[in-house]
Amino acid sequence: MSPPVLSCRGIRKVFGGQVVLDDLDLDVAEHEVVALIGASGSGKSTLLRCANLLEEIDDGTIALDGEHITDPRTDPDLVRRRIGIVFQAYNLFPHLRVLDNIALAPVRVHRRDRAEAEAQARELLARVGLAEKAGDYPDRLSGGQQQRVAIVRALVNSPRLLLLDEVTSALDPELVGEVLTMIRDLKADGMTMVLATHEMSFAREVADRVCFLDGGRIIEEGPPEQVLGEPTQPRTRQFLRRIIEAGRLQVG
Amino acid sequence: MSLLDHHPSPIARERAAYRKRQTVRSVLVAAASTGILGTLLVVAVTGSPGWERVRQSFLDPRIGREALPEILSGLWLNVRLLVFCALGALALGLVVAVLRTLRGPVFFPVRALAAGYTYTFRGLPLIIVIYVLTLGVPGLRLQGMPPVLVLGGIALVLTYGGYLAEVFRAGIESIHPSQLAAARSLGLTYRQTMRHVVLPQAVRRVAPPLLNDVVALQKDVGLVSLAGPIDAVRAAQIATAESFNYTPYILAGVLFVLLAVPLIAVTDWVTLRAARRQAAR
Ligand SMILES: Nc1ncnc2c1ncn2[C@@H]1O[C@H](COP(=O)(O)OP(=O)(O)OP(=O)(O)O)[C@@H](O)[C@H]1O
Ligand SMILES: [Mg+2]
C-alpha cells in the first residue's frame, strides 16, 4: 500500500508558552477529503500552516507522500510547490491582475513559458466561470470571485494536497454556494484536501472524514454522519450544541 | 434596460442642473476674490515708500539679462546632478532597505552595516559630507581619484540614500505578512517574493514621500558648489558680487521654481492617485 499523502505524527506547536497543538496525529489518504472542526482558537489554522511549513513545529514529524518534510535538510520552497493552500482572506496580490496572480508561480517558480502559463490560467478561470475577469485587478471582484481566483491560483501548481482554511467564512451566504460547487468539483476530480471550517453543512457534504480538534488534539474523528450526528465525546456534543444554537447546523 | 436609452427622471435632471449652477457660482466667486486680493497686493507693494529702491536692486532687467547665460549654464549643472543623484540615491536606498529586512544570523553583518549607514547619514549634515568627500578624500592622493563634481555627487547620493532607505523600509514593512505567506505558499523563494510581491506594492505605497525627497534633493544639489563647481546659485552670487545688485538671485530663484514645478506636479498627481486607490478599497 502506498503511504498516506499527508501524515502528521505527534505534532506539537507552542506559541509563547501557549500549547496550541499537543501530540496531534493525522493521516490523510490519497483522494481523501478531511474536514477539521473545532472551536475558534483550537488550532485548525495552525495545523494547516504547519503542514505547509509556514510555521515551524516544535515536535513531531510531518510526511508528504512518505517523505519527511519537517527534516531541516529539505528545501521548504520545494515542498510548498507540492502543497496548495487557500486562506480565509483570499490574500490575492492586489497589484497584479487576476491572470498574473495565477500565472506568477508557473512563470517564476516553474520557469514555464509565459504565454503557455497564461493560456492554462485562462482555461482554469473559464472552468470556474471567471474567464472575463482575467484582466481585472482583484479589488474589482466580489468576495466569492476573489476566493475562487485564490483557489485557482493554488491549483495551478498541480498540488498533491490542497489545504483550505475557512474559505467560505468571509463570504455572504449567496456567495458561499459558488465556492462550494468548485470544491465539490475538485473532490470529484480526486483532489486530496484538508479543510478547516465552521460550516458543518459544508463538512457534512464534502468531507469523507471529520476531525474534531480540542485541547490541541483530535479527540474525535469519523464519517461526518457519525461525528456530527452521534458524537461520542462530551466535548464534541457540547461544541455541536453551541453550533446548533447559533443556527449553523440544521438538525436532522 | 440598456445604459444608452436610459432617460433620467425629472428629479435626477433637477439635481444635475442644481449642481451645475453651484459649480458656476463657485468659479465666479473664486475668480472675483482672487482678482481683488491680487490687486490689493500689487497696490500695497508698488505704493510703498521704498518700492523704487527695491525694484532697482532686485528687479533690474538689464542686469538680469547679463547674468542669465551664466545662471543658465549653472542650472544645467543642477539638472544633470539632480538626475544622476536622484537615480543613485533611489537605487542605494532600495538596496539598503532590502538588506535591512534580511533575517537570520548569516546576514547579521550586512544588516548591521545597512543600519549603521542609515543612522550615520541621516544624522550627518550634508555640508559636512560634501566637505569630507570633496576636500578630505582627494587629500589621500590615491590613484584614479574622480573629479570633485563626482565626489560631490557621491556625497549627495550617500546622504539622500539614507533618507530614501527609511522611506522604502517603511513601505516594505507596511505590506501585510499574509501577502508574504501567500507568496511563499506558492513556492516563491524569499527573493522572488520580495521582487514580485512585496517591493512592487511597497514602492507604489511610498511613491509620494519618495518624490517629495527628490524635490528636496533638487534644492540641495547646488551645495556641491561649496567645493568649486559653479551651479545656478553660485553663478548668481558671482554676478551679484560684480554688479552690487540682487537681481541675479531673484532670477535664479524663479528658474529653480520653474524647474521644480513639473516635479511637484508629478508628486501631487501620484499622491492623489494613491489616495484615490486607498479610498476605493
Ligand atoms: N503567530 C502566532 N503567534 C502567537 N499566537 C498565535 C499565532 N498564531 C496563532 N496563535 C494562537 O494559536 C491559537 C490557535 O490559533 P488558530 O488560528 O490555529 O485557531 P483556529 O482553530 O484556526 O481558530 P479560528 O476558528 O478562529 O480560525 C490561538 O490561541 C492563537 O491566538
Ligand atoms: Mg483559523
Coordinates of C-alpha atoms and ligand atoms in Angstrom, one line a residue:
Chain A
M1 CA 0.0 0.0 0.0
S2 CA 1.3 3.5 -0.8
P3 CA 1.9 5.8 2.2
P4 CA -0.7 8.5 3.1
V5 CA -0.4 11.7 1.2
L6 CA -0.1 13.6 4.5
S7 CA 1.0 12.0 7.7
C8 CA 1.3 14.0 10.9
R9 CA 2.8 12.3 13.9
G10 CA 3.0 13.8 17.4
I11 CA 2.7 17.4 16.3
R12 CA 3.4 19.9 19.0
K13 CA 3.2 23.7 18.4
V14 CA 3.7 26.3 21.1
F15 CA 3.1 30.0 20.7
G16 CA 4.8 31.9 23.5
G17 CA 4.0 29.5 26.3
Q18 CA 0.6 28.5 24.9
V19 CA 0.4 25.0 23.7
V20 CA -1.7 25.1 20.6
L21 CA -1.1 21.6 19.1
D22 CA -0.2 18.9 21.6
D23 CA 0.9 15.4 20.3
L24 CA -1.5 15.5 17.4
D25 CA -1.7 12.7 14.8
L26 CA -3.4 12.9 11.5
D27 CA -3.2 10.8 8.3
V28 CA -4.8 11.8 5.0
A29 CA -5.1 9.1 2.3
E30 CA -5.0 9.8 -1.4
H31 CA -8.3 11.3 -2.8
E32 CA -9.5 11.7 0.8
V33 CA -11.2 14.9 2.0
V34 CA -10.8 15.6 5.7
A35 CA -12.6 18.4 7.5
L36 CA -11.2 19.9 10.6
I37 CA -13.7 21.4 13.0
G38 CA -13.3 22.8 16.5
A39 CA -13.8 26.0 18.5
S40 CA -12.2 29.2 17.5
G41 CA -8.6 29.1 18.6
S42 CA -8.4 25.3 18.7
G43 CA -5.5 25.3 16.3
K44 CA -7.1 24.4 12.9
S45 CA -5.3 27.2 11.0
T46 CA -2.1 26.5 12.9
L47 CA -2.2 22.8 11.8
L48 CA -2.7 23.8 8.2
R49 CA 0.1 26.4 8.3
C50 CA 2.4 23.8 9.9
A51 CA 1.6 21.3 7.1
N52 CA 2.6 24.0 4.6
L53 CA 5.8 24.8 6.5
L54 CA 4.6 28.4 7.1
E55 CA 5.1 27.6 10.8
E56 CA 7.9 25.5 12.3
I57 CA 6.7 22.7 14.5
D58 CA 8.2 22.2 18.0
D59 CA 8.0 18.4 18.0
G60 CA 6.8 15.5 15.8
T61 CA 7.1 14.8 12.1
I62 CA 5.1 15.6 9.0
A63 CA 5.5 13.5 5.9
L64 CA 4.3 14.2 2.4
D65 CA 4.0 11.0 0.3
G66 CA 6.2 9.3 2.9
E67 CA 8.9 12.0 2.7
H68 CA 9.7 13.8 5.9
I69 CA 9.2 17.5 5.0
T70 CA 9.9 18.7 8.6
D71 CA 13.5 17.5 8.2
P72 CA 15.6 20.7 8.3
R73 CA 17.6 19.4 5.3
T74 CA 14.5 19.6 3.0
D75 CA 14.0 22.8 1.0
P76 CA 10.7 24.3 2.2
D77 CA 10.3 26.1 -1.2
L78 CA 10.2 22.8 -3.0
V79 CA 7.8 21.3 -0.5
R80 CA 5.4 24.2 -0.8
R81 CA 5.2 23.8 -4.5
R82 CA 3.6 20.4 -3.9
I83 CA 1.0 21.7 -1.4
G84 CA -1.6 24.3 -2.2
I85 CA -3.1 26.5 0.5
V86 CA -6.1 28.9 0.4
F87 CA -6.7 31.4 3.2
Q88 CA -9.8 32.8 4.6
A89 CA -8.9 36.3 3.5
Y90 CA -8.0 35.1 -0.1
N91 CA -4.7 37.0 0.0
L92 CA -4.6 37.8 -3.7
F93 CA -1.9 40.1 -4.8
P94 CA -3.6 43.5 -5.2
H95 CA -1.0 44.9 -7.6
L96 CA -1.4 42.0 -10.1
R97 CA -4.3 41.3 -12.5
V98 CA -6.2 38.1 -11.9
L99 CA -4.4 36.4 -14.7
D100 CA -1.0 37.5 -13.4
N101 CA -1.9 36.4 -9.9
I102 CA -2.4 32.9 -11.2
A103 CA 0.5 32.8 -13.7
L104 CA 3.0 34.2 -11.2
A105 CA 4.1 30.8 -9.7
P106 CA 4.2 28.9 -13.0
V107 CA 6.3 31.6 -14.6
R108 CA 8.6 32.5 -11.7
V109 CA 8.8 29.2 -9.8
H110 CA 8.4 26.6 -12.5
R111 CA 10.1 28.7 -15.3
R112 CA 7.3 28.0 -17.7
D113 CA 6.7 29.9 -20.8
R114 CA 4.5 33.0 -20.1
A115 CA 2.2 32.5 -23.0
E116 CA 1.7 28.9 -22.1
A117 CA 1.1 29.7 -18.4
E118 CA -1.4 32.4 -19.2
A119 CA -3.3 30.0 -21.5
Q120 CA -3.5 27.5 -18.7
A121 CA -4.7 30.2 -16.3
R122 CA -7.3 31.3 -18.7
E123 CA -8.6 27.8 -19.1
L124 CA -8.8 27.3 -15.4
L125 CA -10.6 30.6 -15.0
A126 CA -13.1 29.6 -17.7
R127 CA -13.8 26.4 -15.9
V128 CA -14.9 28.3 -12.8
G129 CA -16.9 30.9 -14.9
L130 CA -14.4 33.8 -14.4
A131 CA -13.0 34.0 -17.9
E132 CA -14.0 37.6 -18.4
K133 CA -12.3 38.7 -15.2
A134 CA -8.8 37.7 -16.3
G135 CA -7.7 41.3 -16.9
D136 CA -9.2 42.8 -13.8
Y137 CA -7.5 43.7 -10.6
P138 CA -8.6 41.7 -7.5
D139 CA -10.3 44.7 -5.8
R140 CA -12.8 44.8 -8.7
L141 CA -14.1 41.3 -7.9
S142 CA -16.7 40.2 -5.4
G143 CA -15.6 38.2 -2.4
G144 CA -16.8 34.9 -3.9
Q145 CA -15.0 35.6 -7.2
Q146 CA -11.8 36.5 -5.3
Q147 CA -11.9 33.3 -3.3
R148 CA -12.4 31.3 -6.5
V149 CA -9.4 33.0 -8.1
A150 CA -7.4 32.2 -4.9
I151 CA -8.3 28.5 -5.3
V152 CA -7.4 28.5 -9.0
R153 CA -4.1 30.1 -8.0
A154 CA -3.4 27.3 -5.6
L155 CA -4.3 24.7 -8.1
V156 CA -2.1 26.0 -10.9
N157 CA 0.9 24.3 -9.3
S158 CA -1.0 20.9 -9.7
P159 CA -0.5 20.3 -5.9
R160 CA -0.6 16.8 -4.4
L161 CA -2.5 18.2 -1.5
L162 CA -4.9 21.2 -1.1
L163 CA -5.3 22.9 2.2
L164 CA -8.4 25.2 2.6
D165 CA -8.6 27.4 5.6
E166 CA -12.2 28.6 6.2
V167 CA -12.5 29.5 2.5
T168 CA -16.2 30.4 2.9
S169 CA -16.4 32.3 6.2
A170 CA -15.7 35.7 4.8
L171 CA -18.4 35.3 2.2
D172 CA -22.1 36.2 2.1
P173 CA -24.4 33.2 2.1
E174 CA -25.3 33.7 -1.6
L175 CA -21.6 33.6 -2.5
V176 CA -20.8 30.5 -0.5
G177 CA -22.5 28.3 -3.0
E178 CA -20.2 29.1 -5.9
V179 CA -17.1 28.3 -3.8
L180 CA -18.7 25.1 -2.5
T181 CA -19.5 24.0 -6.1
M182 CA -15.9 24.5 -7.0
I183 CA -14.7 22.4 -4.1
R184 CA -17.2 19.6 -4.9
D185 CA -15.9 19.6 -8.4
L186 CA -12.3 19.2 -7.1
K187 CA -13.4 16.3 -4.9
A188 CA -14.9 14.7 -8.0
D189 CA -11.6 15.1 -9.8
G190 CA -9.9 13.2 -6.9
M191 CA -8.0 16.1 -5.2
T192 CA -6.8 15.3 -1.8
M193 CA -7.9 18.0 0.6
V194 CA -7.8 19.1 4.2
L195 CA -10.2 21.9 5.1
A196 CA -10.8 23.8 8.3
T197 CA -14.4 25.0 8.6
H198 CA -17.1 26.4 10.8
E199 CA -19.8 25.4 8.3
M200 CA -21.0 22.0 9.5
S201 CA -23.2 21.6 6.4
F202 CA -20.1 22.1 4.2
A203 CA -18.2 19.5 6.3
R204 CA -21.0 17.0 6.1
E205 CA -21.4 17.4 2.3
V206 CA -17.8 17.2 1.1
A207 CA -15.8 15.5 3.8
D208 CA -15.1 11.8 3.9
R209 CA -13.9 12.2 7.4
V210 CA -14.5 14.9 10.1
C211 CA -11.9 15.5 12.8
F212 CA -12.8 17.5 16.0
L213 CA -9.9 19.4 17.4
D214 CA -9.9 20.2 21.1
G215 CA -7.1 20.9 23.6
G216 CA -4.5 20.7 20.8
R217 CA -5.5 17.1 19.7
I218 CA -8.1 15.4 17.5
I219 CA -10.3 13.9 20.2
E220 CA -13.0 12.5 17.9
E221 CA -13.0 11.6 14.2
G222 CA -15.0 9.6 11.8
P223 CA -17.5 9.8 8.9
P224 CA -19.5 13.1 9.0
E225 CA -22.8 11.4 9.9
Q226 CA -21.2 9.9 13.0
V227 CA -19.2 12.8 14.3
L228 CA -21.8 15.4 13.5
G229 CA -24.9 13.2 14.1
E230 CA -24.0 10.9 17.0
P231 CA -20.8 12.3 18.6
T232 CA -19.5 10.1 21.4
Q233 CA -17.3 12.6 23.2
P234 CA -18.9 15.1 25.6
R235 CA -16.7 17.9 24.3
T236 CA -17.9 17.3 20.8
R237 CA -21.5 17.2 21.9
Q238 CA -21.1 20.5 23.7
F239 CA -19.4 22.1 20.7
L240 CA -22.1 20.9 18.3
R241 CA -24.9 22.0 20.7
R242 CA -23.5 25.6 20.6
I243 CA -23.2 25.5 16.9
I244 CA -26.8 24.4 16.6
E245 CA -27.9 27.2 18.9
A246 CA -26.0 29.6 16.7
G247 CA -28.1 28.3 13.7
R248 CA -25.1 26.9 11.7
L249 CA -26.2 23.3 11.6
Q250 CA -29.6 22.1 10.6
V251 CA -30.7 19.2 12.9
G252 CA -31.7 16.1 11.0
Chain B
M1 CA -32.7 48.4 -19.7
S2 CA -29.5 49.3 -21.6
L3 CA -27.2 52.0 -20.5
L4 CA -27.8 54.2 -23.5
D5 CA -31.6 54.5 -23.7
H6 CA -32.0 55.4 -20.1
H7 CA -33.9 58.8 -19.7
P8 CA -33.1 60.5 -16.4
S9 CA -36.1 61.2 -14.2
P10 CA -37.1 64.9 -13.6
I11 CA -35.6 64.6 -10.1
A12 CA -32.2 63.5 -11.5
R13 CA -32.3 66.3 -14.1
E14 CA -33.1 68.8 -11.4
R15 CA -30.2 67.6 -9.3
A16 CA -27.8 67.8 -12.3
A17 CA -28.9 71.3 -13.1
Y18 CA -28.6 72.4 -9.4
R19 CA -25.0 71.0 -9.3
K20 CA -24.1 72.9 -12.5
R21 CA -25.4 76.2 -11.1
Q22 CA -23.4 75.7 -7.9
T23 CA -20.2 75.0 -9.9
V24 CA -20.6 78.1 -12.0
R25 CA -21.2 80.1 -8.9
S26 CA -18.1 78.9 -7.1
V27 CA -15.9 79.5 -10.1
L28 CA -17.2 83.1 -10.2
V29 CA -16.7 83.7 -6.5
A30 CA -13.1 82.3 -6.7
A31 CA -12.2 84.5 -9.7
A32 CA -13.6 87.6 -8.0
S33 CA -11.8 87.1 -4.7
T34 CA -8.5 86.2 -6.5
G35 CA -8.7 89.4 -8.5
I36 CA -9.4 91.6 -5.5
L37 CA -6.7 90.1 -3.4
G38 CA -4.1 90.3 -6.3
T39 CA -4.9 94.0 -6.9
L40 CA -4.6 94.9 -3.2
L41 CA -1.2 93.1 -3.1
V42 CA 0.2 94.9 -6.1
V43 CA -1.1 98.3 -4.9
A44 CA 0.4 97.8 -1.4
V45 CA 3.8 96.7 -2.7
T46 CA 4.3 99.2 -5.6
G47 CA 2.8 102.1 -3.5
S48 CA 5.2 101.5 -0.6
P49 CA 7.8 104.3 0.0
G50 CA 10.8 102.0 -0.7
W51 CA 9.5 100.4 -3.8
E52 CA 11.7 102.3 -6.2
R53 CA 14.9 101.3 -4.4
V54 CA 13.8 97.7 -4.1
R55 CA 12.9 97.5 -7.7
Q56 CA 16.3 98.8 -8.8
S57 CA 18.3 96.4 -6.7
F58 CA 16.2 93.3 -7.0
L59 CA 14.4 93.6 -10.4
D60 CA 16.8 95.2 -12.8
P61 CA 16.0 93.8 -16.3
R62 CA 19.4 94.8 -17.8
I63 CA 21.4 93.1 -15.0
G64 CA 19.2 90.1 -15.2
R65 CA 19.8 89.7 -18.9
E66 CA 23.5 90.0 -18.5
A67 CA 23.6 87.3 -15.7
L68 CA 21.2 84.9 -17.5
P69 CA 23.8 82.9 -19.6
E70 CA 26.0 82.2 -16.5
I71 CA 23.0 81.2 -14.4
L72 CA 21.6 79.0 -17.1
S73 CA 24.8 77.1 -17.5
G74 CA 24.9 76.7 -13.7
L75 CA 21.3 75.5 -13.8
W76 CA 22.3 72.9 -16.4
L77 CA 24.8 71.5 -13.9
N78 CA 22.0 71.4 -11.3
V79 CA 19.8 69.4 -13.7
R80 CA 22.5 66.9 -14.6
L81 CA 23.4 66.4 -10.9
L82 CA 19.8 66.0 -9.9
V83 CA 19.2 63.3 -12.5
F84 CA 22.2 61.3 -11.6
C85 CA 22.0 61.8 -7.8
A86 CA 18.3 61.0 -7.7
L87 CA 18.8 57.7 -9.6
G88 CA 21.8 56.9 -7.5
A89 CA 20.1 57.7 -4.2
L90 CA 16.9 55.7 -5.2
A91 CA 19.0 52.7 -6.1
L92 CA 21.1 52.9 -3.0
G93 CA 18.1 53.5 -0.7
L94 CA 16.2 50.5 -2.2
V95 CA 19.2 48.1 -1.8
V96 CA 19.9 49.3 1.8
A97 CA 16.2 48.9 2.8
V98 CA 16.1 45.4 1.4
L99 CA 19.3 44.4 3.1
R100 CA 17.8 45.6 6.4
T101 CA 14.9 43.2 6.0
L102 CA 17.1 40.1 5.7
R103 CA 16.6 37.7 8.6
G104 CA 18.9 35.1 10.1
P105 CA 22.4 35.1 11.7
V106 CA 24.2 34.8 8.4
F107 CA 23.1 38.3 7.4
F108 CA 23.9 40.0 10.7
P109 CA 26.9 41.9 9.4
V110 CA 25.0 43.0 6.4
R111 CA 22.1 44.1 8.5
A112 CA 24.3 45.9 11.0
L113 CA 26.2 47.7 8.2
A114 CA 23.0 48.8 6.5
A115 CA 21.5 50.0 9.8
G116 CA 24.7 51.8 10.7
Y117 CA 24.7 53.5 7.3
T118 CA 21.2 54.9 7.6
Y119 CA 21.8 56.1 11.2
T120 CA 25.0 57.9 10.2
F121 CA 23.9 59.6 7.1
R122 CA 20.6 60.7 8.3
G123 CA 22.2 62.4 11.2
L124 CA 25.2 63.9 9.4
P125 CA 24.7 67.4 7.9
L126 CA 25.0 67.3 4.1
I127 CA 27.6 70.2 4.1
I128 CA 30.0 68.1 6.2
V129 CA 29.6 65.1 4.0
I130 CA 30.3 67.3 1.0
Y131 CA 33.4 68.8 2.6
V132 CA 34.8 65.4 3.7
L133 CA 34.3 63.9 0.3
T134 CA 35.4 66.8 -1.9
L135 CA 38.2 68.1 0.3
G136 CA 39.2 65.2 2.5
V137 CA 39.2 62.3 0.2
P138 CA 41.3 63.9 -2.6
G139 CA 43.9 64.6 0.1
L140 CA 44.5 60.8 0.2
R141 CA 46.2 61.2 -3.2
L142 CA 45.0 57.9 -4.4
Q143 CA 45.4 56.8 -8.0
G144 CA 42.4 57.5 -10.3
M145 CA 40.6 59.9 -8.0
P146 CA 37.4 61.0 -9.6
P147 CA 36.8 64.8 -10.2
V148 CA 35.4 67.0 -7.5
L149 CA 32.0 67.1 -9.1
V150 CA 31.7 63.3 -9.0
L151 CA 32.8 63.3 -5.3
G152 CA 30.2 65.9 -4.5
G153 CA 27.6 63.8 -6.3
I154 CA 28.6 60.8 -4.2
A155 CA 28.1 62.9 -1.0
L156 CA 24.6 63.7 -2.2
V157 CA 23.8 60.1 -3.0
L158 CA 25.1 58.9 0.3
T159 CA 23.0 61.4 2.3
Y160 CA 19.8 61.1 0.3
G161 CA 20.2 57.3 0.1
G162 CA 19.9 57.3 3.8
Y163 CA 16.6 59.1 3.8
L164 CA 15.2 57.1 0.9
A165 CA 16.2 53.8 2.5
E166 CA 14.0 54.6 5.5
V167 CA 11.1 55.6 3.2
F168 CA 11.5 52.3 1.3
R169 CA 11.7 50.4 4.6
A170 CA 8.5 51.9 5.9
G171 CA 6.9 50.8 2.6
I172 CA 8.2 47.2 2.9
E173 CA 7.1 46.9 6.5
S174 CA 3.6 48.2 5.6
I175 CA 2.9 45.1 3.4
H176 CA 0.9 42.7 5.5
P177 CA 2.6 39.4 6.4
S178 CA -0.3 37.5 4.8
Q179 CA 1.0 38.6 1.4
L180 CA 4.3 37.0 2.2
A181 CA 2.6 33.9 3.4
A182 CA 0.6 33.7 0.2
A183 CA 3.7 34.1 -2.0
R184 CA 5.8 31.7 0.0
S185 CA 2.9 29.1 -0.1
L186 CA 3.1 29.2 -3.9
G187 CA 6.7 28.1 -3.7
L188 CA 8.2 31.5 -4.4
T189 CA 11.6 32.0 -2.8
Y190 CA 12.3 34.9 -0.4
R191 CA 14.0 36.8 -3.3
Q192 CA 11.1 36.1 -5.7
T193 CA 8.6 37.1 -3.0
M194 CA 10.4 40.4 -2.5
R195 CA 10.9 41.1 -6.2
H196 CA 7.4 40.2 -7.4
V197 CA 5.1 40.7 -4.4
V198 CA 6.5 42.9 -1.7
L199 CA 8.5 45.6 -3.5
P200 CA 6.0 46.4 -6.2
Q201 CA 3.4 47.1 -3.6
A202 CA 5.8 48.9 -1.2
V203 CA 7.2 51.2 -3.8
R204 CA 3.7 52.2 -5.0
R205 CA 2.7 52.9 -1.5
V206 CA 5.6 55.2 -0.7
A207 CA 5.9 56.9 -4.1
P208 CA 4.6 60.3 -2.8
P209 CA 7.2 60.6 0.0
L210 CA 9.9 59.3 -2.3
L211 CA 9.2 62.0 -4.8
N212 CA 9.0 64.6 -2.1
D213 CA 12.6 63.8 -1.1
V214 CA 13.6 64.1 -4.7
V215 CA 12.1 67.6 -4.7
A216 CA 14.2 68.4 -1.6
L217 CA 17.3 67.0 -3.3
Q218 CA 16.7 69.3 -6.2
K219 CA 17.4 72.3 -3.9
D220 CA 20.4 70.6 -2.2
V221 CA 22.4 69.6 -5.3
G222 CA 23.6 73.2 -5.6
L223 CA 25.6 72.6 -2.4
V224 CA 28.4 70.9 -4.4
S225 CA 29.4 74.5 -5.3
L226 CA 30.9 74.6 -1.9
A227 CA 33.7 72.5 -3.4
G228 CA 34.2 74.7 -6.6
P229 CA 31.8 73.7 -9.4
I230 CA 29.5 76.5 -10.3
D231 CA 25.8 75.9 -10.0
A232 CA 23.0 78.4 -10.7
V233 CA 23.0 79.9 -7.2
R234 CA 26.8 80.2 -7.1
A235 CA 26.6 81.8 -10.6
A236 CA 24.0 84.3 -9.3
Q237 CA 26.2 85.0 -6.3
I238 CA 29.2 85.8 -8.6
A239 CA 27.0 88.1 -10.8
T240 CA 25.7 89.9 -7.7
A241 CA 29.2 90.5 -6.4
E242 CA 30.1 92.1 -9.7
S243 CA 27.1 94.4 -10.0
F244 CA 26.2 95.0 -6.4
N245 CA 22.6 94.2 -7.5
Y246 CA 20.5 91.2 -6.3
T247 CA 18.5 90.7 -9.5
P248 CA 20.6 87.5 -10.4
Y249 CA 19.4 85.9 -7.2
I250 CA 15.8 86.5 -8.0
L251 CA 16.3 85.2 -11.5
A252 CA 17.9 82.0 -10.2
G253 CA 15.1 81.6 -7.7
V254 CA 12.5 81.9 -10.4
L255 CA 14.3 79.4 -12.6
F256 CA 14.5 76.9 -9.6
V257 CA 10.8 77.2 -9.0
L258 CA 10.1 76.7 -12.7
L259 CA 12.3 73.6 -12.7
A260 CA 10.6 72.2 -9.6
V261 CA 7.0 72.8 -10.9
P262 CA 6.9 69.7 -13.1
L263 CA 8.4 67.5 -10.4
I264 CA 6.0 68.8 -7.8
A265 CA 3.1 68.4 -10.1
V266 CA 4.0 64.8 -10.7
T267 CA 4.3 64.3 -6.9
D268 CA 0.8 65.8 -6.3
W269 CA -0.6 63.6 -9.1
V270 CA 0.9 60.4 -7.7
T271 CA -0.2 61.3 -4.2
L272 CA -3.8 62.0 -5.4
R273 CA -3.8 58.7 -7.3
A274 CA -2.6 56.8 -4.3
A275 CA -5.3 58.4 -2.1
R276 CA -8.0 57.5 -4.6
R277 CA -6.8 53.9 -4.8
Q278 CA -6.8 53.8 -1.0
A279 CA -10.4 55.2 -0.9
A280 CA -11.6 52.7 -3.5
R281 CA -10.8 49.9 -1.1
Ligands
LIG1 N1 1.6 33.7 15.0 C1 1.0 33.5 16.2 N2 1.6 34.0 17.3 C2 1.1 33.7 18.6 N3 0.0 33.0 18.8 C3 -0.7 32.5 17.7 C4 -0.1 32.7 16.4 N4 -1.0 32.1 15.5 C5 -1.9 31.5 16.2 N5 -1.8 31.8 17.6 C6 -2.6 31.3 18.6 O1 -2.8 29.9 18.4 C7 -4.1 29.6 18.8 C8 -4.8 28.8 17.7 O2 -5.0 29.6 16.6 P1 -5.6 29.2 15.2 O3 -5.6 30.3 14.3 O4 -4.9 28.0 14.7 O5 -7.0 28.8 15.6 P2 -8.2 28.3 14.7 O6 -8.7 27.0 15.2 O7 -7.9 28.4 13.3 O8 -9.3 29.4 15.1 P3 -10.4 30.1 14.1 O9 -11.5 29.1 14.0 O10 -10.9 31.3 14.9 O11 -9.8 30.4 12.8 C9 -4.9 30.8 19.1 O12 -5.0 30.9 20.5 C10 -4.0 31.9 18.6 O13 -4.0 33.0 19.5
MG2 MG -8.4 29.7 11.7

